[in-house]
CSV table of C-alpha atoms in Angstrom, one decimal:
chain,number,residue,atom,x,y,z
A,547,UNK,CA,-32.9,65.1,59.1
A,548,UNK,CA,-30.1,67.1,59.3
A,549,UNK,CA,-26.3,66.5,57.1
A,550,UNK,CA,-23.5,67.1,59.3
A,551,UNK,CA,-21.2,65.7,56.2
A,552,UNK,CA,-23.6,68.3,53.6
A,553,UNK,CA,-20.5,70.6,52.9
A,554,UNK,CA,-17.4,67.9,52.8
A,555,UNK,CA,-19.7,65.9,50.6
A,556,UNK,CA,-20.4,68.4,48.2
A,557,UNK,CA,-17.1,69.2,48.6
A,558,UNK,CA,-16.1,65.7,47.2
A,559,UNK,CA,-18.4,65.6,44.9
A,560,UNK,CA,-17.3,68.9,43.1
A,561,UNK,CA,-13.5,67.8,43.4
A,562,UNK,CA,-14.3,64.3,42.4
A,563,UNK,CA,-16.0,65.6,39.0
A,564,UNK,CA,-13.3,68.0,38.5
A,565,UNK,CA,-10.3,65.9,39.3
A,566,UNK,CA,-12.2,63.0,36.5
A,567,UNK,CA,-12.7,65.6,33.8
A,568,UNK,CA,-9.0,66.7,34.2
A,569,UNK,CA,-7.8,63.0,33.8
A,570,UNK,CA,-10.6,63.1,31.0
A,571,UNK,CA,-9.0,66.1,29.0
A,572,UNK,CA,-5.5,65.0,29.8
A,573,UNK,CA,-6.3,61.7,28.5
A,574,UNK,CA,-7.4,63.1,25.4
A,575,UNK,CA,-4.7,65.6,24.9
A,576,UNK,CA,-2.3,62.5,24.7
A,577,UNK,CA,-3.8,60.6,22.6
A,578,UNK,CA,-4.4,63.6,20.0
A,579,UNK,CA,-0.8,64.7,20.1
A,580,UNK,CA,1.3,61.8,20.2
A,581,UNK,CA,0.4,61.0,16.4
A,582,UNK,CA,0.5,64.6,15.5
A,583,UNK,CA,4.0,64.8,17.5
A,584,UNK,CA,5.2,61.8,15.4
A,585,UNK,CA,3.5,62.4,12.0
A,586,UNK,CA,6.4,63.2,9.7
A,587,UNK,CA,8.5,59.8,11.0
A,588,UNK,CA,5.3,57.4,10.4
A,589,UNK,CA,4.6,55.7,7.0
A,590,UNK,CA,1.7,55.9,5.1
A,591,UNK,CA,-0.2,53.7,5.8
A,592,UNK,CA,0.8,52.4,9.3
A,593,UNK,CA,0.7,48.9,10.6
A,594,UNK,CA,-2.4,48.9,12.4
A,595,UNK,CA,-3.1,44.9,13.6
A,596,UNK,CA,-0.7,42.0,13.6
A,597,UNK,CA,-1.0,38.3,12.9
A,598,UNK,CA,-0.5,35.2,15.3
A,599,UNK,CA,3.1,35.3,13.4
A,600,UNK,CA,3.8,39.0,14.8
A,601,UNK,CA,4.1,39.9,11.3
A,602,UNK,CA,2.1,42.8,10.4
A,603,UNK,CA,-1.7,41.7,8.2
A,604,UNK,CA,-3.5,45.4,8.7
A,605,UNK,CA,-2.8,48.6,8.0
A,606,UNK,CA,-4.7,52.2,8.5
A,607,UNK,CA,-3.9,55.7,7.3
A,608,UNK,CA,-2.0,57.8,10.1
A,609,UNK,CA,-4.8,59.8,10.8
A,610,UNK,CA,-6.6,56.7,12.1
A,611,UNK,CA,-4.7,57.2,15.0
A,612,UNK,CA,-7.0,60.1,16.5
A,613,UNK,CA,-9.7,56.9,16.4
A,614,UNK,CA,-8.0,56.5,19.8
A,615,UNK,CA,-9.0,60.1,20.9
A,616,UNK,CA,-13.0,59.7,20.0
A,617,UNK,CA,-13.1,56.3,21.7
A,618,UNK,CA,-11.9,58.2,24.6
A,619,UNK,CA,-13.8,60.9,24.5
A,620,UNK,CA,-16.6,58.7,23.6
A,621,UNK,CA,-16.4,56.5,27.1
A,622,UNK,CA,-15.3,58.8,29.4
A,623,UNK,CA,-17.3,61.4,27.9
A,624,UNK,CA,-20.8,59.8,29.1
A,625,UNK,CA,-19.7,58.3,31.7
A,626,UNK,CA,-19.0,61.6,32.9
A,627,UNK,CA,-22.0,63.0,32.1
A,628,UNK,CA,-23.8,60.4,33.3
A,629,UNK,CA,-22.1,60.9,36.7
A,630,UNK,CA,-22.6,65.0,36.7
A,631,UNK,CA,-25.8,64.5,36.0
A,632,UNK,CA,-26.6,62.5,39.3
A,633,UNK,CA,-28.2,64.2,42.2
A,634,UNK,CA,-26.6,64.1,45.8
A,635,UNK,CA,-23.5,62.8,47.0
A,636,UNK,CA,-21.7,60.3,44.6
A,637,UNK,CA,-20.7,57.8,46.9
A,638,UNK,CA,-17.9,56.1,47.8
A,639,UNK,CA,-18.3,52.7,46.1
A,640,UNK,CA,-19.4,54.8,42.9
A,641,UNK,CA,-16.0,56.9,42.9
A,642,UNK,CA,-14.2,54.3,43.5
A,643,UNK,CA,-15.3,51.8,40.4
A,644,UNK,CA,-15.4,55.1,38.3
A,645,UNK,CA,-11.8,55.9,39.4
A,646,UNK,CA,-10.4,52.1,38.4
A,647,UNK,CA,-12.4,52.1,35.4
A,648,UNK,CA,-11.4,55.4,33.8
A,649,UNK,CA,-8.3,54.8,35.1
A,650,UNK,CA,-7.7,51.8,33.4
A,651,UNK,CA,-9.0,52.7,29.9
A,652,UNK,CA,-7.4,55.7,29.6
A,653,UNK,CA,-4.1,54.3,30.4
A,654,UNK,CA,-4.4,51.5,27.7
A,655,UNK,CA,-5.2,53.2,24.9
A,656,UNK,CA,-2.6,55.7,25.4
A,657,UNK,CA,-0.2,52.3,26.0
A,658,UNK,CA,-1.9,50.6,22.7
A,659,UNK,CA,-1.5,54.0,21.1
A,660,UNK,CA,2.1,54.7,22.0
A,661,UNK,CA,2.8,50.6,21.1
A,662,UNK,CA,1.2,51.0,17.5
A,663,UNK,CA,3.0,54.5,16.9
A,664,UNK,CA,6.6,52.9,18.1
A,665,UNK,CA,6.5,49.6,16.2
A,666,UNK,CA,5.6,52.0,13.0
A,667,UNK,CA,8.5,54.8,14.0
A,668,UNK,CA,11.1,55.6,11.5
A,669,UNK,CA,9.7,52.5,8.9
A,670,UNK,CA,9.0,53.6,5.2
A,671,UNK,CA,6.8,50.9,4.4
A,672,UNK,CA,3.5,49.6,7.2
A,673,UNK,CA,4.4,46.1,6.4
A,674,UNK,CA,8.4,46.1,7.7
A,675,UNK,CA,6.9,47.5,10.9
A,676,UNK,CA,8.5,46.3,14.5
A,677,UNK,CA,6.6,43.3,16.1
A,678,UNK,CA,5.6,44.5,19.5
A,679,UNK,CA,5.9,41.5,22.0
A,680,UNK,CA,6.6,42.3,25.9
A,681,UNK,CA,5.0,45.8,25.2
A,682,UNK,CA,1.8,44.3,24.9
A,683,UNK,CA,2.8,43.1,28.5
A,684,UNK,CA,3.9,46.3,30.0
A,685,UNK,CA,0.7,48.1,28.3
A,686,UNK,CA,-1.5,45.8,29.8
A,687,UNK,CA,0.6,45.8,33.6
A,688,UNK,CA,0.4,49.5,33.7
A,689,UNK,CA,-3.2,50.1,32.7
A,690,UNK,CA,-4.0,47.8,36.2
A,691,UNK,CA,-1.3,50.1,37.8
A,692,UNK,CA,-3.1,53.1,36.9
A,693,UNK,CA,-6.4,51.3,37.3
A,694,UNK,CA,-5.5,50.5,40.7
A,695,UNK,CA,-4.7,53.8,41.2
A,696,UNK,CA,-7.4,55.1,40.8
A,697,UNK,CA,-9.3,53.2,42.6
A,698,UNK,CA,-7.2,54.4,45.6
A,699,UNK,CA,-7.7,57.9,44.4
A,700,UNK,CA,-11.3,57.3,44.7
A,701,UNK,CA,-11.0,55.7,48.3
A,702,UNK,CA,-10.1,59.5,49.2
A,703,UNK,CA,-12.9,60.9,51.2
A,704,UNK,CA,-15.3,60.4,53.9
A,705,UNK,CA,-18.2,57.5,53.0
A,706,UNK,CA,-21.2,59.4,53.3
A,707,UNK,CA,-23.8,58.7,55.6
A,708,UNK,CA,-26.5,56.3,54.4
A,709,UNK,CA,-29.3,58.2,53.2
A,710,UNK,CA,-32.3,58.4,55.9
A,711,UNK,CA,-34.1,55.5,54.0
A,712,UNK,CA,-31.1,52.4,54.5
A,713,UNK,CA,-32.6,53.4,58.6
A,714,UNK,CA,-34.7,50.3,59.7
A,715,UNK,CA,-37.9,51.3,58.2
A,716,UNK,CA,-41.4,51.4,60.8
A,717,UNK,CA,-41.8,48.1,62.2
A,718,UNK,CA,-45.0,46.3,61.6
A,719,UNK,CA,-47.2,44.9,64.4
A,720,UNK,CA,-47.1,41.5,64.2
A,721,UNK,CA,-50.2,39.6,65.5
A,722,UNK,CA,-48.7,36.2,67.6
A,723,UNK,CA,-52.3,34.6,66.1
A,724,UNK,CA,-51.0,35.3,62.7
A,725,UNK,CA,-48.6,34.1,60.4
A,726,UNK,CA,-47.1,37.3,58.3
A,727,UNK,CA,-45.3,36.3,54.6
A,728,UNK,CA,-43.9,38.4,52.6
A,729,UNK,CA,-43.2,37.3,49.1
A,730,UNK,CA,-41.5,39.4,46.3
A,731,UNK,CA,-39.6,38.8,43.0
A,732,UNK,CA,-37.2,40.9,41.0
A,733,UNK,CA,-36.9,39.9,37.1
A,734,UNK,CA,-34.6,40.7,34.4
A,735,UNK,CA,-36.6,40.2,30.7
A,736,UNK,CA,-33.4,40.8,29.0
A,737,UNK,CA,-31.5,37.8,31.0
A,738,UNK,CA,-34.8,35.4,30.0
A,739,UNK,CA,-34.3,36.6,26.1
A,740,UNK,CA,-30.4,36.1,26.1
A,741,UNK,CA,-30.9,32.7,28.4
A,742,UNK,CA,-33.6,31.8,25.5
A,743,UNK,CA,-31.6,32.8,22.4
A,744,UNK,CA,-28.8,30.6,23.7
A,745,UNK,CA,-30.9,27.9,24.7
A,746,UNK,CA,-32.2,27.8,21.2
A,747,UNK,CA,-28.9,27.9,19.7
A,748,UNK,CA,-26.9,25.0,22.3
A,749,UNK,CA,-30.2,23.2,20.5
A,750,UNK,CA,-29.6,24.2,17.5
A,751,UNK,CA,-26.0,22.8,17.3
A,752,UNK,CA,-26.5,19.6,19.3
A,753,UNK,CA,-29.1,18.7,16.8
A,754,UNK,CA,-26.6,19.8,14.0
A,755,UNK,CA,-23.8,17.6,15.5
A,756,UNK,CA,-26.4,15.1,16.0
A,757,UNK,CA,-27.5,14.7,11.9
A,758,UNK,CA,-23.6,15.0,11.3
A,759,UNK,CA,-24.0,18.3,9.8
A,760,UNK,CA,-21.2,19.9,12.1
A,761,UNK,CA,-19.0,17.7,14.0
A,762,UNK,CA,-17.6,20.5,15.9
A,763,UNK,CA,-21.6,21.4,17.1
A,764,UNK,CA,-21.1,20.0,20.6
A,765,UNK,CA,-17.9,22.2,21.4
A,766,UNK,CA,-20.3,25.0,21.1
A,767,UNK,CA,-23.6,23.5,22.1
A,768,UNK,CA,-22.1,23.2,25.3
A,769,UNK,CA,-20.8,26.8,26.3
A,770,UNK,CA,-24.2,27.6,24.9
A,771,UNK,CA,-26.2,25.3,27.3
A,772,UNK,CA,-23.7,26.7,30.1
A,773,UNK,CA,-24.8,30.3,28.9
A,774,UNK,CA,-28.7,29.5,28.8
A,775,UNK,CA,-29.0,27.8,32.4
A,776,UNK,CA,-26.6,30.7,34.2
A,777,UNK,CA,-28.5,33.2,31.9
A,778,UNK,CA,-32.2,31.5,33.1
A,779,UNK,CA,-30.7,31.0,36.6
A,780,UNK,CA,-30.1,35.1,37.5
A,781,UNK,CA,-32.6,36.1,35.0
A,782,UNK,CA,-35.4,36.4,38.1
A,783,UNK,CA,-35.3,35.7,41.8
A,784,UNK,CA,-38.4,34.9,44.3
A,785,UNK,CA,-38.1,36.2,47.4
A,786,UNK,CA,-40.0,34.8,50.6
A,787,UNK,CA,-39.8,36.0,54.1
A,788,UNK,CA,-41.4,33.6,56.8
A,789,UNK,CA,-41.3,33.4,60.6
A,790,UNK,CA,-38.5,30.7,59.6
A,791,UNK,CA,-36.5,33.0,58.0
A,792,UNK,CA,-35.5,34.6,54.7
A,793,UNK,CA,-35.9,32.4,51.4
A,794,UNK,CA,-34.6,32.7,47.7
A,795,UNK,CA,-34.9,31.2,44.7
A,796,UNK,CA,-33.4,31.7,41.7
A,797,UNK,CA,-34.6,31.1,38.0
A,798,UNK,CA,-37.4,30.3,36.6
A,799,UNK,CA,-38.0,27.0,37.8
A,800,UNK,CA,-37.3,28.8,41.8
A,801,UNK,CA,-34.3,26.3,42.2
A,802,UNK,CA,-31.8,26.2,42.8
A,803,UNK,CA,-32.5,28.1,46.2
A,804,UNK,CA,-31.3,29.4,49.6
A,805,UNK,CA,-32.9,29.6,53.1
A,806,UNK,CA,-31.5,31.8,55.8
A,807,UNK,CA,-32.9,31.2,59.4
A,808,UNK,CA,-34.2,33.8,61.2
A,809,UNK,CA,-31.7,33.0,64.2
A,810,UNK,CA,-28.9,34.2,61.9
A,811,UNK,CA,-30.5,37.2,61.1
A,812,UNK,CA,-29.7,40.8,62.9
A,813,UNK,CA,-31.4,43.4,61.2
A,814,UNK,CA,-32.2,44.7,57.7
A,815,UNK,CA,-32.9,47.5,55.7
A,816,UNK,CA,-33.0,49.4,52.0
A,817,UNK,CA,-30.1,50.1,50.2
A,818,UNK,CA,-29.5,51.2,46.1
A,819,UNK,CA,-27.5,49.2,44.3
A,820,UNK,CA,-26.2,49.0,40.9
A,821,UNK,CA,-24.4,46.1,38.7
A,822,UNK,CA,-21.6,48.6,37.9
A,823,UNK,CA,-21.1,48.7,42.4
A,824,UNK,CA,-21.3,45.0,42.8
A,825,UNK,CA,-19.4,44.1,39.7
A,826,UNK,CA,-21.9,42.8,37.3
A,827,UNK,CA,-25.3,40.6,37.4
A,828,UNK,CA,-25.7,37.1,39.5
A,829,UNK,CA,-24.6,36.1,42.8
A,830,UNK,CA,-21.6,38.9,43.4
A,831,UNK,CA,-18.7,39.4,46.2
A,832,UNK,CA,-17.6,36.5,48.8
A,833,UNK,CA,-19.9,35.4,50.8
A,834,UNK,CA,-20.2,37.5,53.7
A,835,UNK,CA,-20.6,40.5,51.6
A,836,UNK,CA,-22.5,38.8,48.8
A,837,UNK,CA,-24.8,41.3,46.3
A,838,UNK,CA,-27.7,38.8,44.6
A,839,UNK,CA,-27.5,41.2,41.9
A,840,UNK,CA,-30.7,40.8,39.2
A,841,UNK,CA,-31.4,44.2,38.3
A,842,UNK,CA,-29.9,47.6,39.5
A,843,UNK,CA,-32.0,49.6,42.2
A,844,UNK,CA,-33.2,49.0,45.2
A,845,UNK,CA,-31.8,46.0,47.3
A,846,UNK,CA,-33.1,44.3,50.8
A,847,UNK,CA,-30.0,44.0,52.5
A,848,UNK,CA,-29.9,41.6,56.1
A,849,UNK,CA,-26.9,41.6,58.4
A,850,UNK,CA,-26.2,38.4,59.9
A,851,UNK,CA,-25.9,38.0,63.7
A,852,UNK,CA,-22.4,36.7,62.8
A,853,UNK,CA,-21.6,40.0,60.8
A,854,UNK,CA,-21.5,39.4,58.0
A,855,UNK,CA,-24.2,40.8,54.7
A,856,UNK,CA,-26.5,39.1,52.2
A,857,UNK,CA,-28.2,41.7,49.7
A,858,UNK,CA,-30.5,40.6,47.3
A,859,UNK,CA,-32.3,43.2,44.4
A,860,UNK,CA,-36.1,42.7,44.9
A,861,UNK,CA,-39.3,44.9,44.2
A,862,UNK,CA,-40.4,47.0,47.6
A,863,UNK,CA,-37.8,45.6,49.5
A,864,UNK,CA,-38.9,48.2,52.3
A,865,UNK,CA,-41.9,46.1,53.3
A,866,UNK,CA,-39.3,43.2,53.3
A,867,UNK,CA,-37.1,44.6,56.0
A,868,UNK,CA,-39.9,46.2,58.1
A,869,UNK,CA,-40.9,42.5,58.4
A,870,UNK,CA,-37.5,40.9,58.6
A,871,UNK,CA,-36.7,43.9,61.7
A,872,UNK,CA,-40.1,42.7,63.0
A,873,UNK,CA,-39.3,39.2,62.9
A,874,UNK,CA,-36.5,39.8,64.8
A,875,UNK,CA,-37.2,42.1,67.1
A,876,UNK,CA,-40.2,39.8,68.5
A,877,UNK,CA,-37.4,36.9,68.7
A,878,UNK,CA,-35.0,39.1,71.0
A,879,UNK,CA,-38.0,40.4,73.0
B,782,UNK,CA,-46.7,41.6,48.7
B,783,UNK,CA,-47.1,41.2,52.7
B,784,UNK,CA,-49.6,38.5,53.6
B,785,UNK,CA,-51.0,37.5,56.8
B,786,UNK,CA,-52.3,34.1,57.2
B,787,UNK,CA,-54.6,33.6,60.6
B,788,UNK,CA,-53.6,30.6,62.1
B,789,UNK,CA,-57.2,29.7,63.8
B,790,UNK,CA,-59.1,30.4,61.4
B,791,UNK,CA,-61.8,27.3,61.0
B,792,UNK,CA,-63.0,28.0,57.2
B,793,UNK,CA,-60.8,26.4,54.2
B,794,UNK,CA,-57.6,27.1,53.5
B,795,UNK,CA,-58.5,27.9,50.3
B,796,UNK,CA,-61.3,30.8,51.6
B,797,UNK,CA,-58.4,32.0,54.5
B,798,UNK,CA,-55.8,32.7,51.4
B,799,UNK,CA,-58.6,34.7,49.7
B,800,UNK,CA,-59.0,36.2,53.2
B,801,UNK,CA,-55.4,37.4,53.1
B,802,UNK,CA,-55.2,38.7,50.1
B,803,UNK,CA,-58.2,40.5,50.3
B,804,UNK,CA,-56.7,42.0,53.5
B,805,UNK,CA,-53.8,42.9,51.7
B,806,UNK,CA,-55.7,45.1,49.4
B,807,UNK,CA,-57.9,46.5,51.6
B,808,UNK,CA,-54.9,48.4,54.1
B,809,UNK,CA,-53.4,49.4,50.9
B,810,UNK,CA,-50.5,46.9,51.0
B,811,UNK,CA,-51.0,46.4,47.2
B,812,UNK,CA,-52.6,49.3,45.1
B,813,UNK,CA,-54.7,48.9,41.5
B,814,UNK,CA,-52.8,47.8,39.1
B,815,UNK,CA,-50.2,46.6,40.6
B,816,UNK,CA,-48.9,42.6,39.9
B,817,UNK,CA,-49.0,40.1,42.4
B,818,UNK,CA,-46.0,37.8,43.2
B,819,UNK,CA,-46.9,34.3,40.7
B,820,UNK,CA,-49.4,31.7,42.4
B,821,UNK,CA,-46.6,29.5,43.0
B,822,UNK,CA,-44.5,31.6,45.4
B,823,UNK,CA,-47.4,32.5,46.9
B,824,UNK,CA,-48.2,29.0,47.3
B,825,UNK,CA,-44.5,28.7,49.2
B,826,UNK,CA,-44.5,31.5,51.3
B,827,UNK,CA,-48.1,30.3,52.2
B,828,UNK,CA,-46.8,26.8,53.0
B,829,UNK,CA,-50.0,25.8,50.3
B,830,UNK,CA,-50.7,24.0,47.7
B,831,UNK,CA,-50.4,25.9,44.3
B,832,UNK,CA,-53.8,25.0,43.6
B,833,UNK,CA,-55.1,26.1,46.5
B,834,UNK,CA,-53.9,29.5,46.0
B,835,UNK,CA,-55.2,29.8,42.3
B,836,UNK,CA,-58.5,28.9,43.5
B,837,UNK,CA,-58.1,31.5,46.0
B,838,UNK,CA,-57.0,33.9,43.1
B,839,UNK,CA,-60.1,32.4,40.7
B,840,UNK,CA,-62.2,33.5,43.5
B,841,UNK,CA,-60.8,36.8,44.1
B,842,UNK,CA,-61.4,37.2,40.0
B,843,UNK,CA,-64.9,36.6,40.4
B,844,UNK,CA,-65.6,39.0,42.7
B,845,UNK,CA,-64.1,41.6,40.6
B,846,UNK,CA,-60.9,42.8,42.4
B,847,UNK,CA,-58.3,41.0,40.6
B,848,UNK,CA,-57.7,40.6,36.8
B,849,UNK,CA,-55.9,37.7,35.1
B,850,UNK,CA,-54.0,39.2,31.8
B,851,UNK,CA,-52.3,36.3,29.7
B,852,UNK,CA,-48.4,37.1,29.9
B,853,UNK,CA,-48.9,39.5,32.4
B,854,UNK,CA,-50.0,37.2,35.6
B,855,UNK,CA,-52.4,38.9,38.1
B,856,UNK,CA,-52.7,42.3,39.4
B,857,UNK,CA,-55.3,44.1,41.1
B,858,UNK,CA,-58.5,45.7,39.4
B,859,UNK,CA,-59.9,47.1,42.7
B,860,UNK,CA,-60.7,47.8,46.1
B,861,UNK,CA,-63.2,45.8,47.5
B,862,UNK,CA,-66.0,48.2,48.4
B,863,UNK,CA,-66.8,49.2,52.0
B,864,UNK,CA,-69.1,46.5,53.3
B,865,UNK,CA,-66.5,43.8,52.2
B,866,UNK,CA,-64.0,45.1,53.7
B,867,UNK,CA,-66.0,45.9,57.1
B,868,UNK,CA,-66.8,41.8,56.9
B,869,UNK,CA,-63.2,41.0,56.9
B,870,UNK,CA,-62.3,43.3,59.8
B,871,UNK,CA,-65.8,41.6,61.4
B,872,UNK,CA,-64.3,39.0,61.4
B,873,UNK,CA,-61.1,39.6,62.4
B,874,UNK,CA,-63.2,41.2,65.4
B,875,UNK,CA,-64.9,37.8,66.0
B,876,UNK,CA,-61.8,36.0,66.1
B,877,UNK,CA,-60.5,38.3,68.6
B,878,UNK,CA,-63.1,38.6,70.7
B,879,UNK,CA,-63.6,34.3,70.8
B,880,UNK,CA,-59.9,34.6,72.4
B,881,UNK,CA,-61.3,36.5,75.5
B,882,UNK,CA,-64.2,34.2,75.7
B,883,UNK,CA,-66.5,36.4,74.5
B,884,UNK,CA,-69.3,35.4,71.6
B,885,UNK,CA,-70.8,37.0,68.9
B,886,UNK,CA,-73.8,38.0,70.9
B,887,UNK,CA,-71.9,39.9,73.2
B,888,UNK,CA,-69.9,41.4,70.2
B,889,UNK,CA,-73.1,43.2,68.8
B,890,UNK,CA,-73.8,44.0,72.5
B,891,UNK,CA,-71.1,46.1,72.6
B,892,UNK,CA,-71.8,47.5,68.9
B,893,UNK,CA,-75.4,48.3,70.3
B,894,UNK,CA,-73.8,49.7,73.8
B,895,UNK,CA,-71.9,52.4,71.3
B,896,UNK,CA,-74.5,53.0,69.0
B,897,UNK,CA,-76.8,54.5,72.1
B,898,UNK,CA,-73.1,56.2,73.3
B,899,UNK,CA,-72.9,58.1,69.9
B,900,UNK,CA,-76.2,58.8,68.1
């Protein structure tokens, strides 16, 4: 196969790295030099945390204030790595959630920075520091503004072309005096542990509030039973493909579940997703572009005859499609 | 796991999901060692009876090509060996064949027609 895009994409790629690692060292600079710029009109200690009051309760030496720097460097610096170290074109939807997101941290710690070093400015003593209010506003408006930013920033540049494999893969010869299934699952362990743990605690403190140990147990039994079931419920999915269509179900228990008929469906194919694309785990996006996202990798995506896209993450999801395109193409024929 | 059920097939259901998955394993559709999907989405897809397809998967057990690991669900030991696999596709053969009227007999005609053909 041959990459018409080959040079513009490595293009991108090279001026996407550089342009993040700037904004990464710029970032940094900042945040190292503001409390340096400052360091003869701060107190010692500075205010570091206030109370529900406003008033000052914390305090940190002056030097804490590079803390801001490492977490920083910390962040961006693997996520940066972890980006340079993939292979390929970074694609579009990757640049742009990297964009936002680096975009956004960076500008609020620099804003909580800047907030902590102003409200300590020209005070002699940490505890008669300012009480920032609105600030806490502004900080928190701008980091979306820069967030958003970036995300635009990252919207610069052509989507590459799907990689040869998202192609409809072989179709397979479908036998009218047989009935082909396909039937796959995709399962998180660590959702099953974490929809386990909580299951045991929501017990734990319903039977607490039960005995009268803790009257307060059911307030937290409750988000905990909420946690377990959505925890369970995404943990693993089942999925089926029939001459009737393409089924899922979710969960251990396989319910609650989802059935679309073949009728609605165009064509399929293969595509790589990851939580940090779709924005996080479970049923992701608006329908019409929903991502069943249960682990990162490969995804079966189907595009409705009405145009619109399920994708679901499922083991050898390639066999999937070849039978979904199959499917379909014998109902066209 | 990609399945294919035959739809005229006389023998028990039980004996055609055995069929299946012994089909699957044979073209290579599921490799040793790999897991197969839980007996009760099998069962689904199928449009069976869960207990059907764990007798199917008992079955498949016994004759050595599947292995049941507590915790870990099924997965496949092994290939079956040449002249099991030849039955299936037999088989298959026969069924075909039955759809353009003609019988066994005049199956292994053929087979004996080919076998003079190519010594």
């Amino acid at each position: 196969m041959t990459h018409p895009h080959r040079t513009s994409d490595t293009g991108v790629r090279a001026r996407f790295l550089l342009a993040t690692a700037a904004w990464t060292v710029l970032v940094a600079a900042v945040l190292v030099a503001v409390p340096l710029a400052f360091a003869g009109r701060l107190p010692d200690p500075v205010a570091s945390h206030w109370g529900p009051s406003g008033q000052p309760d914390r305090s940190m030496p002056p030097a804490a204030l590079t803390l801001f720097a490492l977490v920083w460097a910390v962040v961006a610096g693997t996520s940066l790595v972890g980006l340079a170290r993939t292979r390929g074109e970074i694609r579009r939807a990757t640049r742009v959630w990297f964009a936002a997101g680096l975009g956004w941290t960076g500008a609020f710690l620099i804003g909580v920075q800047a907030v902590t070093v102003a409200a300590n400015l020209g005070r002699d003593d940490w505890s008669r520091a300012a009480s920032p209010s609105w600030e806490i506003v502004v900080v928190v408006g701008v980091a979306f503004a820069v967030g958003a930013l970036g995300r635009l920033a990252g919207r610069l540049g052509p989507d590459d072309a799907p990689p040869e494999r998202e192609r409809p893969g072989p179709l397979i010869d479908l036998d009218t005096r047989k009935r082909p299934v396909w039937v796959s699952t995709a399962t998180a362990p660590w959702a099953v542990g974490l929809g386990v743990v909580a299951f045991a605690a929501a017990l734990s403190f319903a039977a607490a509030a039960l005995w009268g140990l803790a009257p307060a147990g059911w307030s937290t039994a409750l988000p905990l039973a909420l946690a377990a079931v959505i925890g369970l419920a995404v943990s693993s999915v089942s999925v089926r493909i029939a001459p009737e269509g393409l089924t899922m179900a979710f969960g251990p228990l396989r319910w609650p579940s989802r059935t679309v008929r073949l009728d609605r469906i165009e064509r399929a194919w293969v595509e790589w997703r990851s939580p940090v694309q779709v924005g996080g785990w479970g049923v992701r996006g608006l329908p019409g572009r929903a991502t069943v996202m249960i682990r990162g990798g490969d995804c079966l995506v189907v595009r409705y005859t009405s145009g619109g896209q399920l994708a679901v993450s499922v083991d050898d999801a390639e066999t999937g499609a070849a039978l979904l395109n199959a499917l379909a193409a014998r109902r066209t024929a | 796991m990609l399945l294919m059920l035959d739809l005229n097939d006389p023998r028990p259901l039980h004996e055609q999901v055995s069929a299946a998955i012994k089909r699957a394993i044979t073209t290579g559709d599921v490799a040793p060692g790999d897991r197969l999907p839980p007996a009760r989405d099998l069962a689904a897809a199928l449009g069976v009876n869960a207990n059907t397809v764990l007798r199917s998967l008992r079955e498949l057990r016994d004759e050595g090509l599947l292995e049941f690991r507590r915790g870990r669900g099924v997965s496949v030991l092994r290939r079956p060996d040449g002249r099991a696999a030849l039955r299936e596709r037999v088989r298959d053969l026969l069924d075909e064949a039955a759809q353009y009227g003609v019988g066994p007999e005049d199956v292994l005609g053929i087979v004996k027609e080919l076998m003079k053909e190519s010594p």
